Amino acid sequence: MYVKKVIIGVALGAAVFSISCQNQSKWDETNAFYHESELPYHTADFSKIKNKDFKPALLEGMRQQTEAIEKITSTSEEPTFINTIEALELSGSLLTRVSNVFYLLTGAHTNDELIAINNELAPKFAIHTDGIYLNDALFERVKKLYEDRTVLGLNEEQIRLIDVYYERFLQAGANLNAADKEQLKQLNQEIATLTNDFSDKLLAATKSGSISFTKEELEGLSENELASLPQKDGKYTIDLNNTTQQPALSQLKRKETRDKLFNASWIRAEKGDKNDTRSTIIALTKKRAAKAKLLGFDTYAAWSLQGTMAQNPDDVFSMLSKLSPYAIQAVKEETTLLEEVNKSGVALTAADWDYYAEQVRQEKFALNQEELKPYFELEKVLKDGVFFMAKYLYDISYIERTDLPVWHEDVKVYEFFNKDGSHLGLFYTDYFQRDSKQGGAWMSNIVDQSHLTKQLPVIYNVANFPKPAEGQATLLTLDQVVTLFHEFGHALHGLFANQMYPTLSGTNVSRDFVEFPSQFHEHFAFDPIILDNYAKHYQTGYVMPQQFADNIKAASGFNKGYSLTELLGATLLDLAWHSIDASTEVTDVDQFEREALEKHGIYSEMVPPRYRSSYFSHIFGGGYAAGYYSYKWSEMIDYDAYAWLMENGGISPRNGEILRKMLFSRGNTLPLDKLYHDFRGKDPNIDAYLKYSGFTQE
């Protein structure tokens, strides 16, 4: 997952000005952000940053950007690219520098003080962002440049930047009248507050949803896995993953234990207590629908999909409708296989799927996760797998940096270099689960690449792998191996950024394109060239037997129906919530959820959505509202690109050079459909996805 929260704009509200003034005395040289970092790549100095630094630094960042925007709009000079667009790009340097670190910590290592700051400032950030996009004087300057852009002697990237700004102004409501703008500002503040409220409740609900078991109840887990679990009063605690299904369910032999763990996940944020998210969901989706109506759209989805590759909800539904028959048919076939290995005499439920799917893998494909895990030790997968892939495909190298401060003891830092030895960027990893971290896995920036600001990228990846006991190795499942390759695919997209302007740099692309580089690099997790280099027993060093590799390949098509169906379920929930109009009254979240899935023929007791509404952080706490479909849309592109790779000889440095040059280093410098068409010579479709996923033979 790619996560990027951007605060940009100008705060015109009196509240922000007064708060900035009140806190002015706190903004001085004692603040860790007062001076730009002198560390390599201007990366954040986590040894100096304190919680108390954030609020005054963020407020000062807004004040400085406000001042810069006023300078742009108050000049009597005619608008030029430099005095308007380029000035906009440079206007929020302090705010970007601080907010990148702030959102890193609120996601990966938060605490009560940071949560309080985020809650307090969320509506002010919304005001600040509205200040730029609802500023009439600024919009008129951008509009004038947009109208004249083809006769100003600008290069392709500069024209694209004007286009992007103009589209953002329009989407944000720049053409609304004054009264409607004030109403929109209020809605944006309320939406920001509700989004934060959802995230805070979900973090607390997930934390309190952890569930304890006796050793006997956890029959099926290895001694190493048991040792990695927190222990208290003779019991072992399993923390909840962000998804509906939990990793341990594939190994737990006792049905009662599986049911207990699954149910804890299922109702984590639906307990009727202070961490119940359902009322927040209803309020948030209603506000979003009202915002869409104010901006002239029937639904939030229709408004949100502007500027994406999909463009509108109808095209999204069209793609999903083409996939759903394959998913449903495959689930029927997979269910039959599960029932064949179920010797318990008890009917299967959703809590049993992963356990019996594992039995099918063992019996039908001779694939045993416990036998495989010793060959997937975290450090070897990362350095001899993921980093080796990057070296093999793109000829980039790395060194580990132990001299740079980090935000947690689990974090490691690597420096990457191009083929010619030139600096590429810094890369941080933070892989282990802890209470202070949001669930899931993601990538984002500490420092954004830009030739204008003379900055190279500083990237981080976050995951939630269980941390082993002291002295024990971190052994990964197949899914966790894929997660490493996926998130580093995002990192490569960021590291390869080569843009003049930060707004167009690296991963600053539409949601339905941003998951393309990450999903594309998943294909190499089990590519023979890569696999042979890293899949070695963590104790003996022996290469994984070829039979194991063959079994992985043979089993790769199994459970695809389940995976696709649970993802389609989550995607359709997202679209359903964001396809309601402003007059729709939702009173029962569970009923709404079930009816939405039944409407599209995806409802299944055996295959629940990957995320229920109540813990769907992507769409209610993150930036994927009406955009979760982007995983499938990007997957369509990634398989199409993978087909190109196979048609041209497979994984090779030559092909890597083409991919980097034509796709992964281009950022948002061209309309993304054109960018891809220039590479492939055609538009992507689902044919390659169906073929390489095993749904069709051709």
PDB file of C-alpha atoms in Angstrom, residues 251-373:
ATOM      1  CA  GLN A 251      -2.163 -23.390  11.357  1.00  0.00           C
ATOM      2  CA  LEU A 252      -4.533 -23.607  14.322  1.00  0.00           C
ATOM      3  CA  LYS A 253      -5.833 -27.155  14.577  1.00  0.00           C
ATOM      4  CA  ARG A 254      -8.713 -26.564  16.998  1.00  0.00           C
ATOM      5  CA  LYS A 255     -11.916 -25.269  15.468  1.00  0.00           C
ATOM      6  CA  GLU A 256     -12.926 -23.558  18.725  1.00  0.00           C
ATOM      7  CA  THR A 257      -9.690 -21.568  18.644  1.00  0.00           C
ATOM      8  CA  ARG A 258     -10.140 -20.649  15.012  1.00  0.00           C
ATOM      9  CA  ASP A 259     -13.694 -19.476  15.653  1.00  0.00           C
ATOM     10  CA  LYS A 260     -12.599 -17.421  18.644  1.00  0.00           C
ATOM     11  CA  LEU A 261      -9.790 -15.684  16.737  1.00  0.00           C
ATOM     12  CA  PHE A 262     -11.875 -15.085  13.615  1.00  0.00           C
ATOM     13  CA  ASN A 263     -14.753 -13.608  15.619  1.00  0.00           C
ATOM     14  CA  ALA A 264     -12.379 -11.316  17.509  1.00  0.00           C
ATOM     15  CA  SER A 265     -11.238  -9.968  14.150  1.00  0.00           C
ATOM     16  CA  TRP A 266     -14.777  -9.761  12.764  1.00  0.00           C
ATOM     17  CA  ILE A 267     -16.258  -7.677  15.599  1.00  0.00           C
ATOM     18  CA  ARG A 268     -13.166  -5.747  16.722  1.00  0.00           C
ATOM     19  CA  ALA A 269     -14.763  -2.360  15.998  1.00  0.00           C
ATOM     20  CA  GLU A 270     -18.407  -3.375  16.503  1.00  0.00           C
ATOM     21  CA  LYS A 271     -18.630  -3.915  20.248  1.00  0.00           C
ATOM     22  CA  GLY A 272     -20.914  -0.999  21.024  1.00  0.00           C
ATOM     23  CA  ASP A 273     -18.229   0.680  23.112  1.00  0.00           C
ATOM     24  CA  LYS A 274     -16.237   3.897  22.640  1.00  0.00           C
ATOM     25  CA  ASN A 275     -14.166   2.218  19.907  1.00  0.00           C
ATOM     26  CA  ASP A 276     -17.155   1.198  17.774  1.00  0.00           C
ATOM     27  CA  THR A 277     -16.562   2.808  14.377  1.00  0.00           C
ATOM     28  CA  ARG A 278     -20.016   2.385  12.836  1.00  0.00           C
ATOM     29  CA  SER A 279     -21.502   5.741  13.803  1.00  0.00           C
ATOM     30  CA  THR A 280     -18.371   7.433  12.470  1.00  0.00           C
ATOM     31  CA  ILE A 281     -18.726   5.583   9.153  1.00  0.00           C
ATOM     32  CA  ILE A 282     -22.334   6.702   8.737  1.00  0.00           C
ATOM     33  CA  ALA A 283     -21.481  10.317   9.530  1.00  0.00           C
ATOM     34  CA  LEU A 284     -18.370  10.326   7.333  1.00  0.00           C
ATOM     35  CA  THR A 285     -20.005   8.863   4.227  1.00  0.00           C
ATOM     36  CA  LYS A 286     -22.914  11.267   4.575  1.00  0.00           C
ATOM     37  CA  LYS A 287     -20.527  14.226   4.722  1.00  0.00           C
ATOM     38  CA  ARG A 288     -18.645  12.944   1.693  1.00  0.00           C
ATOM     39  CA  ALA A 289     -21.893  12.553  -0.253  1.00  0.00           C
ATOM     40  CA  ALA A 290     -22.866  16.103   0.696  1.00  0.00           C
ATOM     41  CA  LYS A 291     -19.495  17.358  -0.501  1.00  0.00           C
ATOM     42  CA  ALA A 292     -19.926  15.607  -3.852  1.00  0.00           C
ATOM     43  CA  LYS A 293     -23.380  17.114  -4.309  1.00  0.00           C
ATOM     44  CA  LEU A 294     -22.080  20.579  -3.539  1.00  0.00           C
ATOM     45  CA  LEU A 295     -19.396  20.088  -6.186  1.00  0.00           C
ATOM     46  CA  GLY A 296     -21.963  19.046  -8.788  1.00  0.00           C
ATOM     47  CA  PHE A 297     -21.697  15.251  -8.662  1.00  0.00           C
ATOM     48  CA  ASP A 298     -24.299  12.633  -7.861  1.00  0.00           C
ATOM     49  CA  THR A 299     -21.956  10.618  -5.649  1.00  0.00           C
ATOM     50  CA  TYR A 300     -18.600  10.886  -3.922  1.00  0.00           C
ATOM     51  CA  ALA A 301     -17.262   8.119  -6.170  1.00  0.00           C
ATOM     52  CA  ALA A 302     -18.104  10.103  -9.300  1.00  0.00           C
ATOM     53  CA  TRP A 303     -16.330  13.159  -7.882  1.00  0.00           C
ATOM     54  CA  SER A 304     -13.331  11.224  -6.545  1.00  0.00           C
ATOM     55  CA  LEU A 305     -12.525   9.358  -9.754  1.00  0.00           C
ATOM     56  CA  GLN A 306     -11.712  12.524 -11.685  1.00  0.00           C
ATOM     57  CA  GLY A 307      -8.112  12.447 -12.841  1.00  0.00           C
ATOM     58  CA  THR A 308      -7.739   8.696 -12.425  1.00  0.00           C
ATOM     59  CA  MET A 309      -7.167   6.173 -15.187  1.00  0.00           C
ATOM     60  CA  ALA A 310     -10.654   4.753 -14.642  1.00  0.00           C
ATOM     61  CA  GLN A 311     -12.266   8.223 -14.824  1.00  0.00           C
ATOM     62  CA  ASN A 312     -15.732   7.171 -13.625  1.00  0.00           C
ATOM     63  CA  PRO A 313     -17.523   4.506 -11.521  1.00  0.00           C
ATOM     64  CA  ASP A 314     -19.161   2.894 -14.566  1.00  0.00           C
ATOM     65  CA  ASP A 315     -15.771   1.848 -15.952  1.00  0.00           C
ATOM     66  CA  VAL A 316     -14.815   0.429 -12.560  1.00  0.00           C
ATOM     67  CA  PHE A 317     -18.017  -1.578 -12.254  1.00  0.00           C
ATOM     68  CA  SER A 318     -17.512  -2.797 -15.822  1.00  0.00           C
ATOM     69  CA  MET A 319     -14.077  -4.207 -14.951  1.00  0.00           C
ATOM     70  CA  LEU A 320     -15.326  -5.779 -11.718  1.00  0.00           C
ATOM     71  CA  SER A 321     -18.296  -7.375 -13.489  1.00  0.00           C
ATOM     72  CA  LYS A 322     -15.900  -9.054 -15.932  1.00  0.00           C
ATOM     73  CA  LEU A 323     -13.886 -10.514 -13.064  1.00  0.00           C
ATOM     74  CA  SER A 324     -16.651 -11.643 -10.723  1.00  0.00           C
ATOM     75  CA  PRO A 325     -17.825 -14.716 -12.740  1.00  0.00           C
ATOM     76  CA  TYR A 326     -14.282 -16.113 -12.722  1.00  0.00           C
ATOM     77  CA  ALA A 327     -14.006 -15.489  -8.983  1.00  0.00           C
ATOM     78  CA  ILE A 328     -17.326 -17.120  -8.143  1.00  0.00           C
ATOM     79  CA  GLN A 329     -16.667 -20.192 -10.262  1.00  0.00           C
ATOM     80  CA  ALA A 330     -13.178 -20.624  -8.798  1.00  0.00           C
ATOM     81  CA  VAL A 331     -14.528 -20.347  -5.235  1.00  0.00           C
ATOM     82  CA  LYS A 332     -17.000 -23.162  -5.950  1.00  0.00           C
ATOM     83  CA  GLU A 333     -14.160 -25.376  -7.148  1.00  0.00           C
ATOM     84  CA  GLU A 334     -11.955 -24.446  -4.198  1.00  0.00           C
ATOM     85  CA  THR A 335     -14.774 -25.089  -1.723  1.00  0.00           C
ATOM     86  CA  THR A 336     -15.098 -28.604  -3.098  1.00  0.00           C
ATOM     87  CA  LEU A 337     -11.392 -29.198  -2.528  1.00  0.00           C
ATOM     88  CA  LEU A 338     -11.651 -27.920   1.056  1.00  0.00           C
ATOM     89  CA  GLU A 339     -14.625 -30.153   1.794  1.00  0.00           C
ATOM     90  CA  GLU A 340     -12.684 -33.155   0.514  1.00  0.00           C
ATOM     91  CA  VAL A 341      -9.950 -32.684   3.145  1.00  0.00           C
ATOM     92  CA  ASN A 342     -12.339 -31.782   5.969  1.00  0.00           C
ATOM     93  CA  LYS A 343     -12.509 -34.948   8.071  1.00  0.00           C
ATOM     94  CA  SER A 344     -14.001 -33.237  11.143  1.00  0.00           C
ATOM     95  CA  GLY A 345     -17.620 -33.991  10.332  1.00  0.00           C
ATOM     96  CA  VAL A 346     -18.447 -30.338  11.057  1.00  0.00           C
ATOM     97  CA  ALA A 347     -19.551 -27.948   8.311  1.00  0.00           C
ATOM     98  CA  LEU A 348     -16.908 -25.438   7.249  1.00  0.00           C
ATOM     99  CA  THR A 349     -17.210 -21.751   8.106  1.00  0.00           C
ATOM    100  CA  ALA A 350     -15.196 -18.693   7.105  1.00  0.00           C
ATOM    101  CA  ALA A 351     -12.944 -19.233  10.141  1.00  0.00           C
ATOM    102  CA  ASP A 352     -11.877 -22.595   8.689  1.00  0.00           C
ATOM    103  CA  TRP A 353     -10.995 -21.546   5.163  1.00  0.00           C
ATOM    104  CA  ASP A 354      -7.311 -20.780   5.660  1.00  0.00           C
ATOM    105  CA  TYR A 355      -6.720 -23.919   7.740  1.00  0.00           C
ATOM    106  CA  TYR A 356      -8.244 -26.282   5.199  1.00  0.00           C
ATOM    107  CA  ALA A 357      -6.739 -24.366   2.281  1.00  0.00           C
ATOM    108  CA  GLU A 358      -3.402 -25.171   3.883  1.00  0.00           C
ATOM    109  CA  GLN A 359      -4.418 -28.827   4.072  1.00  0.00           C
ATOM    110  CA  VAL A 360      -5.231 -28.786   0.360  1.00  0.00           C
ATOM    111  CA  ARG A 361      -1.825 -27.271  -0.386  1.00  0.00           C
ATOM    112  CA  GLN A 362      -0.165 -30.035   1.586  1.00  0.00           C
ATOM    113  CA  GLU A 363      -2.209 -32.926   0.190  1.00  0.00           C
ATOM    114  CA  LYS A 364      -2.725 -31.817  -3.401  1.00  0.00           C
ATOM    115  CA  PHE A 365       0.423 -29.764  -4.001  1.00  0.00           C
ATOM    116  CA  ALA A 366       2.766 -31.122  -1.300  1.00  0.00           C
ATOM    117  CA  LEU A 367       3.195 -27.521  -0.148  1.00  0.00           C
ATOM    118  CA  ASN A 368       3.773 -27.112   3.580  1.00  0.00           C
ATOM    119  CA  GLN A 369       4.263 -23.583   4.925  1.00  0.00           C
ATOM    120  CA  GLU A 370       6.123 -24.862   7.980  1.00  0.00           C
ATOM    121  CA  GLU A 371       8.588 -26.723   5.774  1.00  0.00           C
ATOM    122  CA  LEU A 372       9.032 -23.646   3.591  1.00  0.00           C
ATOM    123  CA  LYS A 373       9.461 -20.978   6.263  1.00  0.00           C
TER     124      LYS A 373
END
